[in-house]
């Protein structure tokens, strides 16, 4: 089976545990204001590759994965090409390679359910803690994200919650408390990660001729992140 990928990163350390190969899928139905990868949005972009071809690239890196690492499929939105990712994960797991999925949780159907059955860890990007901002800054409802989380919980999946902290939008202690409180309701959550908002993507937006909606918002400092972690 073939899928559209944006890019392949050989060895990453920020998308899940340990050292990981990261596959960025092409295509995303959301329009997050803080998106770092607007070049992944176009469903017709990227390049067509076979699951087997990507698997071989991952396999060549397995000596670096150690006991915690493996592959993470990110995006774009990997759930859009759930059948392709499922085939890739199936090949990886048969070879003992651990599989993580980085997603917004915006789609749920039979293909996604099958993909989840082949996923060891879900990195769920839970972007805001109120519905108004969720809709306004992503185009998705918070209820959809929470419904996805509830399904992961029911399936007994391992989950890491991740949120990009954006000064003035979701950096209040109250908001972060609500985020951490999810783990009281959903025992599948192993970890909650706060990621600092960065603006390295500004040039990408310029090159694509798209306005970056958060251009005037400052980056999140390490101090802010550390303070919020102690909420
Ligand atoms: S879900 Fe990810 S790729 Fe899609 S718009 Fe949001 S941040 Fe960008």
CSV table of N, CA and C in Angstrom, one decimal, residues 23-155:
chain,number,residue,atom,x,y,z
A,23,UNK,N,8.1,9.7,11.2
A,23,UNK,CA,7.5,9.8,9.9
A,23,UNK,C,6.5,10.9,9.9
A,24,UNK,N,6.6,11.9,9.1
A,24,UNK,CA,5.6,13.0,9.1
A,24,UNK,C,4.7,12.7,7.9
A,25,UNK,N,3.4,12.5,8.2
A,25,UNK,CA,2.5,12.2,7.1
A,25,UNK,C,2.0,13.5,6.5
A,26,UNK,N,1.6,13.4,5.2
A,26,UNK,CA,1.1,14.6,4.5
A,26,UNK,C,-0.4,14.7,4.6
A,27,UNK,N,-0.9,15.9,4.8
A,27,UNK,CA,-2.4,16.2,4.8
A,27,UNK,C,-2.9,16.4,6.2
A,28,UNK,N,-3.7,17.4,6.4
A,28,UNK,CA,-4.3,17.7,7.7
A,28,UNK,C,-5.6,18.5,7.5
A,29,UNK,N,-6.7,18.0,8.1
A,29,UNK,CA,-7.9,18.7,8.0
A,29,UNK,C,-8.1,19.9,9.0
A,30,UNK,N,-7.2,20.0,10.0
A,30,UNK,CA,-7.2,21.1,10.9
A,30,UNK,C,-6.4,22.3,10.5
A,31,UNK,N,-6.6,23.4,11.1
A,31,UNK,CA,-5.8,24.6,10.8
A,31,UNK,C,-5.4,25.3,12.2
A,32,UNK,N,-4.6,24.6,12.9
A,32,UNK,CA,-4.2,25.1,14.2
A,32,UNK,C,-3.4,26.4,14.0
A,33,UNK,N,-3.7,27.4,14.8
A,33,UNK,CA,-3.1,28.7,14.7
A,33,UNK,C,-1.6,28.6,15.0
A,34,UNK,N,-1.2,27.6,15.8
A,34,UNK,CA,0.2,27.5,16.2
A,34,UNK,C,1.0,26.5,15.3
A,35,UNK,N,0.3,26.0,14.3
A,35,UNK,CA,0.9,24.9,13.5
A,35,UNK,C,2.3,25.2,13.0
A,36,UNK,N,3.2,24.3,13.2
A,36,UNK,CA,4.6,24.4,12.8
A,36,UNK,C,4.9,23.9,11.4
A,37,UNK,N,3.9,23.2,10.9
A,37,UNK,CA,4.1,22.5,9.7
A,37,UNK,C,3.0,22.8,8.6
A,38,UNK,N,2.8,24.0,8.3
A,38,UNK,CA,1.7,24.3,7.3
A,38,UNK,C,1.9,23.7,6.0
A,39,UNK,N,3.2,23.3,5.7
A,39,UNK,CA,3.5,22.6,4.5
A,39,UNK,C,3.0,21.1,4.5
A,40,UNK,N,2.5,20.7,5.6
A,40,UNK,CA,1.9,19.3,5.6
A,40,UNK,C,0.4,19.4,5.3
A,41,UNK,N,-0.2,20.5,5.2
A,41,UNK,CA,-1.7,20.6,5.2
A,41,UNK,C,-2.3,20.0,3.9
A,42,UNK,N,-1.6,20.3,2.8
A,42,UNK,CA,-2.2,20.0,1.4
A,42,UNK,C,-2.2,18.4,1.2
A,43,UNK,N,-3.4,17.9,1.1
A,43,UNK,CA,-3.6,16.4,0.9
A,43,UNK,C,-2.9,15.9,-0.3
A,44,UNK,N,-2.7,16.7,-1.3
A,44,UNK,CA,-2.1,16.3,-2.6
A,44,UNK,C,-0.6,16.5,-2.6
A,45,UNK,N,0.0,17.1,-1.5
A,45,UNK,CA,1.4,17.3,-1.5
A,45,UNK,C,2.2,16.1,-1.1
A,46,UNK,N,3.5,16.4,-0.6
A,46,UNK,CA,4.3,15.3,-0.1
A,46,UNK,C,4.7,14.4,-1.3
A,47,UNK,N,5.1,13.2,-0.9
A,47,UNK,CA,5.5,12.2,-1.9
A,47,UNK,C,4.9,10.8,-1.6
A,48,UNK,N,4.6,10.1,-2.6
A,48,UNK,CA,4.0,8.8,-2.4
A,48,UNK,C,5.1,7.7,-2.2
A,49,UNK,N,4.9,7.0,-1.1
A,49,UNK,CA,5.9,5.9,-0.8
A,49,UNK,C,5.1,4.7,-0.4
A,50,UNK,N,5.8,3.5,-0.4
A,50,UNK,CA,5.1,2.3,0.1
A,50,UNK,C,5.4,2.1,1.5
A,51,UNK,N,4.5,1.4,2.2
A,51,UNK,CA,4.8,1.1,3.7
A,51,UNK,C,6.1,0.3,3.8
A,52,UNK,N,6.3,-0.6,2.9
A,52,UNK,CA,7.5,-1.5,2.9
A,52,UNK,C,8.7,-0.6,2.8
A,53,UNK,N,8.7,0.4,1.9
A,53,UNK,CA,9.9,1.2,1.7
A,53,UNK,C,10.2,2.0,3.0
A,54,UNK,N,9.2,2.5,3.7
A,54,UNK,CA,9.4,3.3,4.9
A,54,UNK,C,9.9,2.3,6.0
A,55,UNK,N,9.3,1.1,6.0
A,55,UNK,CA,9.7,0.1,7.0
A,55,UNK,C,11.2,-0.2,6.9
A,56,UNK,N,11.7,-0.3,5.7
A,56,UNK,CA,13.1,-0.7,5.5
A,56,UNK,C,14.0,0.5,6.0
A,57,UNK,N,13.5,1.7,5.8
A,57,UNK,CA,14.3,2.8,6.3
A,57,UNK,C,14.4,2.8,7.9
A,58,UNK,N,13.2,2.5,8.5
A,58,UNK,CA,13.2,2.4,9.9
A,58,UNK,C,14.0,1.3,10.5
A,59,UNK,N,13.9,0.2,9.8
A,59,UNK,CA,14.7,-1.0,10.2
A,59,UNK,C,16.2,-0.8,10.2
A,60,UNK,N,16.6,0.0,9.3
A,60,UNK,CA,18.1,0.3,9.2
A,60,UNK,C,18.6,1.1,10.5
A,61,UNK,N,17.6,1.7,11.2
A,61,UNK,CA,18.0,2.6,12.3
A,61,UNK,C,17.8,1.9,13.7
A,62,UNK,N,17.4,0.6,13.6
A,62,UNK,CA,16.9,0.0,14.9
A,62,UNK,C,18.0,-0.1,15.9
A,63,UNK,N,19.3,-0.2,15.5
A,63,UNK,CA,20.4,-0.2,16.5
A,63,UNK,C,20.4,1.0,17.4
A,64,UNK,N,19.8,2.1,17.0
A,64,UNK,CA,19.8,3.3,17.8
A,64,UNK,C,18.6,3.4,18.8
A,65,UNK,N,17.6,2.6,18.6
A,65,UNK,CA,16.4,2.7,19.3
A,65,UNK,C,16.5,2.4,20.8
A,66,UNK,N,17.5,1.5,21.2
A,66,UNK,CA,17.6,1.0,22.6
A,66,UNK,C,16.3,0.4,23.0
A,67,UNK,N,16.1,0.4,24.3
A,67,UNK,CA,14.9,-0.4,24.8
A,67,UNK,C,13.7,0.5,24.8
A,68,UNK,N,13.8,1.8,24.8
A,68,UNK,CA,12.6,2.7,24.8
A,68,UNK,C,12.2,3.2,23.5
A,69,UNK,N,13.1,3.3,22.5
A,69,UNK,CA,12.8,4.0,21.3
A,69,UNK,C,12.0,3.2,20.3
A,70,UNK,N,11.9,3.7,19.1
A,70,UNK,CA,11.1,3.0,18.0
A,70,UNK,C,10.7,4.0,16.9
A,71,UNK,N,9.5,3.9,16.5
A,71,UNK,CA,9.1,4.8,15.4
A,71,UNK,C,7.8,5.6,15.9
A,72,UNK,N,7.8,6.8,15.5
A,72,UNK,CA,6.6,7.7,15.8
A,72,UNK,C,6.1,8.2,14.4
A,73,UNK,N,4.8,8.0,14.2
A,73,UNK,CA,4.2,8.6,13.0
A,73,UNK,C,3.4,9.8,13.4
A,74,UNK,N,3.8,10.9,12.8
A,74,UNK,CA,3.2,12.2,13.2
A,74,UNK,C,2.7,12.9,11.9
A,75,UNK,N,2.6,14.2,11.9
A,75,UNK,CA,2.0,14.8,10.7
A,75,UNK,C,2.3,16.3,10.7
A,76,UNK,N,1.3,16.9,9.9
A,76,UNK,CA,0.1,16.4,9.3
A,76,UNK,C,-0.8,15.6,10.3
A,77,UNK,N,-1.8,14.9,9.8
A,77,UNK,CA,-2.6,14.1,10.6
A,77,UNK,C,-2.6,12.7,10.1
A,78,UNK,N,-1.9,11.8,10.9
A,78,UNK,CA,-1.7,10.4,10.5
A,78,UNK,C,-3.1,9.6,10.4
A,79,UNK,N,-4.1,10.0,11.1
A,79,UNK,CA,-5.4,9.3,11.1
A,79,UNK,C,-6.0,9.4,9.7
A,80,UNK,N,-5.7,10.4,8.9
A,80,UNK,CA,-6.2,10.5,7.5
A,80,UNK,C,-5.8,9.3,6.7
A,81,UNK,N,-4.6,8.7,7.0
A,81,UNK,CA,-4.1,7.6,6.2
A,81,UNK,C,-3.9,6.4,7.1
A,82,UNK,N,-5.0,6.2,7.9
A,82,UNK,CA,-4.9,5.1,8.9
A,82,UNK,C,-4.5,3.8,8.4
A,83,UNK,N,-5.1,3.4,7.2
A,83,UNK,CA,-4.8,2.1,6.7
A,83,UNK,C,-3.3,1.9,6.3
A,84,UNK,N,-2.7,3.0,5.8
A,84,UNK,CA,-1.3,3.0,5.4
A,84,UNK,C,-0.5,2.8,6.7
A,85,UNK,N,-0.8,3.7,7.7
A,85,UNK,CA,0.0,3.6,8.9
A,85,UNK,C,-0.2,2.3,9.6
A,86,UNK,N,-1.4,1.7,9.5
A,86,UNK,CA,-1.6,0.4,10.1
A,86,UNK,C,-0.7,-0.6,9.5
A,87,UNK,N,-0.6,-0.6,8.2
A,87,UNK,CA,0.3,-1.5,7.5
A,87,UNK,C,1.8,-1.3,7.9
A,88,UNK,N,2.2,-0.1,8.0
A,88,UNK,CA,3.5,0.2,8.5
A,88,UNK,C,3.8,-0.3,9.9
A,89,UNK,N,2.8,0.0,10.8
A,89,UNK,CA,3.0,-0.5,12.2
A,89,UNK,C,3.0,-2.0,12.2
A,90,UNK,N,2.2,-2.6,11.4
A,90,UNK,CA,2.1,-4.1,11.4
A,90,UNK,C,3.5,-4.7,11.0
A,91,UNK,N,4.2,-4.1,10.0
A,91,UNK,CA,5.5,-4.5,9.6
A,91,UNK,C,6.5,-4.3,10.8
A,92,UNK,N,6.4,-3.1,11.4
A,92,UNK,CA,7.4,-2.7,12.5
A,92,UNK,C,7.2,-3.6,13.7
A,93,UNK,N,6.0,-3.9,14.1
A,93,UNK,CA,5.7,-4.7,15.3
A,93,UNK,C,6.2,-6.1,15.0
A,94,UNK,N,6.0,-6.6,13.8
A,94,UNK,CA,6.4,-8.0,13.5
A,94,UNK,C,7.9,-8.1,13.7
A,95,UNK,N,8.6,-6.9,13.6
A,95,UNK,CA,10.1,-6.9,13.7
A,95,UNK,C,10.5,-6.4,15.1
A,96,UNK,N,9.5,-6.3,16.0
A,96,UNK,CA,9.9,-5.9,17.4
A,96,UNK,C,10.1,-4.4,17.6
A,97,UNK,N,9.7,-3.6,16.7
A,97,UNK,CA,9.9,-2.1,16.8
A,97,UNK,C,8.6,-1.5,17.4
A,98,UNK,N,8.8,-0.7,18.4
A,98,UNK,CA,7.7,-0.1,19.1
A,98,UNK,C,7.1,1.1,18.3
A,99,UNK,N,5.8,1.2,18.3
A,99,UNK,CA,5.1,2.2,17.4
A,99,UNK,C,4.3,3.2,18.2
A,100,UNK,N,4.6,4.5,18.0
A,100,UNK,CA,3.9,5.6,18.6
A,100,UNK,C,3.2,6.4,17.5
A,101,UNK,N,2.0,6.9,17.9
A,101,UNK,CA,1.2,7.7,17.0
A,101,UNK,C,1.0,9.1,17.6
A,102,UNK,N,1.4,10.1,16.9
A,102,UNK,CA,1.2,11.5,17.3
A,102,UNK,C,0.0,12.1,16.6
A,103,UNK,N,-1.1,12.4,17.3
A,103,UNK,CA,-2.3,12.8,16.6
A,103,UNK,C,-3.1,13.8,17.4
A,104,UNK,N,-4.0,14.5,16.6
A,104,UNK,CA,-5.0,15.4,17.3
A,104,UNK,C,-6.2,14.7,17.7
A,105,UNK,N,-6.4,13.4,17.2
A,105,UNK,CA,-7.6,12.7,17.6
A,105,UNK,C,-8.9,13.1,16.9
A,106,UNK,N,-8.7,13.7,15.7
A,106,UNK,CA,-9.9,14.4,15.1
A,106,UNK,C,-10.7,13.4,14.2
A,107,UNK,N,-10.3,12.2,14.1
A,107,UNK,CA,-11.1,11.2,13.2
A,107,UNK,C,-11.2,9.9,14.0
A,108,UNK,N,-12.4,9.3,13.9
A,108,UNK,CA,-12.5,8.0,14.5
A,108,UNK,C,-13.4,7.1,13.6
A,109,UNK,N,-12.9,6.0,13.1
A,109,UNK,CA,-13.7,5.1,12.3
A,109,UNK,C,-13.0,3.7,12.4
A,110,UNK,N,-13.5,2.8,11.6
A,110,UNK,CA,-13.0,1.4,11.7
A,110,UNK,C,-11.5,1.3,11.4
A,111,UNK,N,-11.0,2.1,10.4
A,111,UNK,CA,-9.6,2.1,10.1
A,111,UNK,C,-8.8,2.6,11.2
A,112,UNK,N,-9.3,3.6,11.9
A,112,UNK,CA,-8.5,4.2,13.0
A,112,UNK,C,-8.5,3.2,14.2
A,113,UNK,N,-9.6,2.5,14.4
A,113,UNK,CA,-9.7,1.5,15.4
A,113,UNK,C,-8.7,0.4,15.2
A,114,UNK,N,-8.6,0.0,13.9
A,114,UNK,CA,-7.6,-1.1,13.6
A,114,UNK,C,-6.2,-0.5,13.8
A,115,UNK,N,-5.9,0.7,13.4
A,115,UNK,CA,-4.6,1.3,13.6
A,115,UNK,C,-4.3,1.3,15.1
A,116,UNK,N,-5.2,1.7,15.9
A,116,UNK,CA,-5.0,1.8,17.4
A,116,UNK,C,-4.6,0.4,17.9
A,117,UNK,N,-5.2,-0.6,17.4
A,117,UNK,CA,-4.9,-1.9,17.9
A,117,UNK,C,-3.4,-2.3,17.6
A,118,UNK,N,-2.8,-1.6,16.7
A,118,UNK,CA,-1.4,-1.9,16.4
A,118,UNK,C,-0.5,-0.8,16.9
A,119,UNK,N,-1.0,0.1,17.8
A,119,UNK,CA,-0.2,1.2,18.3
A,119,UNK,C,0.2,1.0,19.8
A,120,UNK,N,1.4,1.2,20.1
A,120,UNK,CA,1.9,0.9,21.5
A,120,UNK,C,1.6,2.1,22.4
A,121,UNK,N,1.8,3.3,21.8
A,121,UNK,CA,1.7,4.6,22.6
A,121,UNK,C,1.0,5.6,21.7
A,122,UNK,N,0.1,6.4,22.3
A,122,UNK,CA,-0.6,7.5,21.6
A,122,UNK,C,-0.1,8.8,22.2
A,123,UNK,N,0.4,9.7,21.4
A,123,UNK,CA,0.8,11.0,21.8
A,123,UNK,C,-0.4,11.9,21.4
A,124,UNK,N,-1.3,12.2,22.3
A,124,UNK,CA,-2.5,13.0,22.0
A,124,UNK,C,-2.3,14.5,22.2
A,125,UNK,N,-2.4,15.2,21.1
A,125,UNK,CA,-2.2,16.7,21.2
A,125,UNK,C,-3.5,17.3,21.6
A,126,UNK,N,-3.6,17.6,22.9
A,126,UNK,CA,-4.8,18.2,23.5
A,126,UNK,C,-4.6,19.7,23.6
A,127,UNK,N,-5.2,20.4,22.7
A,127,UNK,CA,-4.6,21.8,22.4
A,127,UNK,C,-5.1,22.9,23.3
A,128,UNK,N,-6.3,22.8,23.8
A,128,UNK,CA,-6.8,23.9,24.7
A,128,UNK,C,-7.7,23.2,25.7
A,129,UNK,N,-8.1,23.9,26.7
A,129,UNK,CA,-8.9,23.3,27.8
A,129,UNK,C,-10.3,24.0,27.8
A,130,UNK,N,-10.6,24.7,26.8
A,130,UNK,CA,-12.0,25.2,26.7
A,130,UNK,C,-12.5,25.1,25.2
A,131,UNK,N,-13.8,24.9,25.0
A,131,UNK,CA,-14.3,24.6,23.7
A,131,UNK,C,-14.2,25.8,22.8
A,132,UNK,N,-14.3,27.0,23.3
A,132,UNK,CA,-14.3,28.2,22.5
A,132,UNK,C,-12.9,28.3,21.8
A,133,UNK,N,-11.9,28.2,22.6
A,133,UNK,CA,-10.5,28.4,22.0
A,133,UNK,C,-10.2,27.2,21.1
A,134,UNK,N,-10.7,26.0,21.5
A,134,UNK,CA,-10.4,24.8,20.7
A,134,UNK,C,-10.9,25.0,19.3
A,135,UNK,N,-12.2,25.5,19.2
A,135,UNK,CA,-12.8,25.8,17.9
A,135,UNK,C,-12.1,26.9,17.1
A,136,UNK,N,-11.9,28.0,17.9
A,136,UNK,CA,-11.3,29.1,17.2
A,136,UNK,C,-9.9,28.9,16.7
A,137,UNK,N,-9.1,28.2,17.5
A,137,UNK,CA,-7.7,28.1,17.1
A,137,UNK,C,-7.2,26.8,16.5
A,138,UNK,N,-8.2,25.9,16.3
A,138,UNK,CA,-7.8,24.6,15.6
A,138,UNK,C,-8.8,24.2,14.5
A,139,UNK,N,-10.1,24.6,14.7
A,139,UNK,CA,-11.2,24.2,13.8
A,139,UNK,C,-11.8,22.9,14.3
A,140,UNK,N,-11.4,22.4,15.5
A,140,UNK,CA,-12.0,21.1,16.0
A,140,UNK,C,-12.6,21.4,17.4
A,141,UNK,N,-13.6,20.6,17.7
A,141,UNK,CA,-14.2,20.8,19.1
A,141,UNK,C,-13.4,20.1,20.1
A,142,UNK,N,-13.4,20.6,21.4
A,142,UNK,CA,-12.8,20.0,22.5
A,142,UNK,C,-13.4,18.6,22.8
A,143,UNK,N,-14.7,18.6,22.5
A,143,UNK,CA,-15.5,17.3,22.8
A,143,UNK,C,-14.9,16.2,21.9
A,144,UNK,N,-14.6,16.5,20.7
A,144,UNK,CA,-14.0,15.4,19.8
A,144,UNK,C,-12.7,14.9,20.4
A,145,UNK,N,-11.9,15.8,20.9
A,145,UNK,CA,-10.6,15.4,21.5
A,145,UNK,C,-10.8,14.5,22.7
A,146,UNK,N,-11.8,15.0,23.5
A,146,UNK,CA,-12.1,14.2,24.7
A,146,UNK,C,-12.7,12.9,24.4
A,147,UNK,N,-13.6,12.8,23.4
A,147,UNK,CA,-14.2,11.6,23.0
A,147,UNK,C,-13.1,10.6,22.5
A,148,UNK,N,-12.1,11.1,21.8
A,148,UNK,CA,-11.0,10.2,21.4
A,148,UNK,C,-10.3,9.7,22.6
A,149,UNK,N,-10.0,10.6,23.5
A,149,UNK,CA,-9.3,10.2,24.7
A,149,UNK,C,-10.1,9.1,25.5
A,150,UNK,N,-11.4,9.3,25.6
A,150,UNK,CA,-12.2,8.3,26.3
A,150,UNK,C,-12.2,6.9,25.6
A,151,UNK,N,-12.1,7.0,24.2
A,151,UNK,CA,-12.0,5.7,23.5
A,151,UNK,C,-10.6,5.0,23.8
A,152,UNK,N,-9.5,5.8,23.8
A,152,UNK,CA,-8.2,5.3,24.1
A,152,UNK,C,-8.2,4.7,25.5
A,153,UNK,N,-8.9,5.3,26.4
A,153,UNK,CA,-9.0,4.8,27.8
A,153,UNK,C,-9.7,3.4,27.8
A,154,UNK,N,-10.9,3.4,27.0
A,154,UNK,CA,-11.6,2.2,27.0
A,154,UNK,C,-10.8,1.0,26.3
A,155,UNK,N,-10.0,1.4,25.4
A,155,UNK,CA,-9.1,0.4,24.7
A,155,UNK,C,-7.9,0.0,25.5
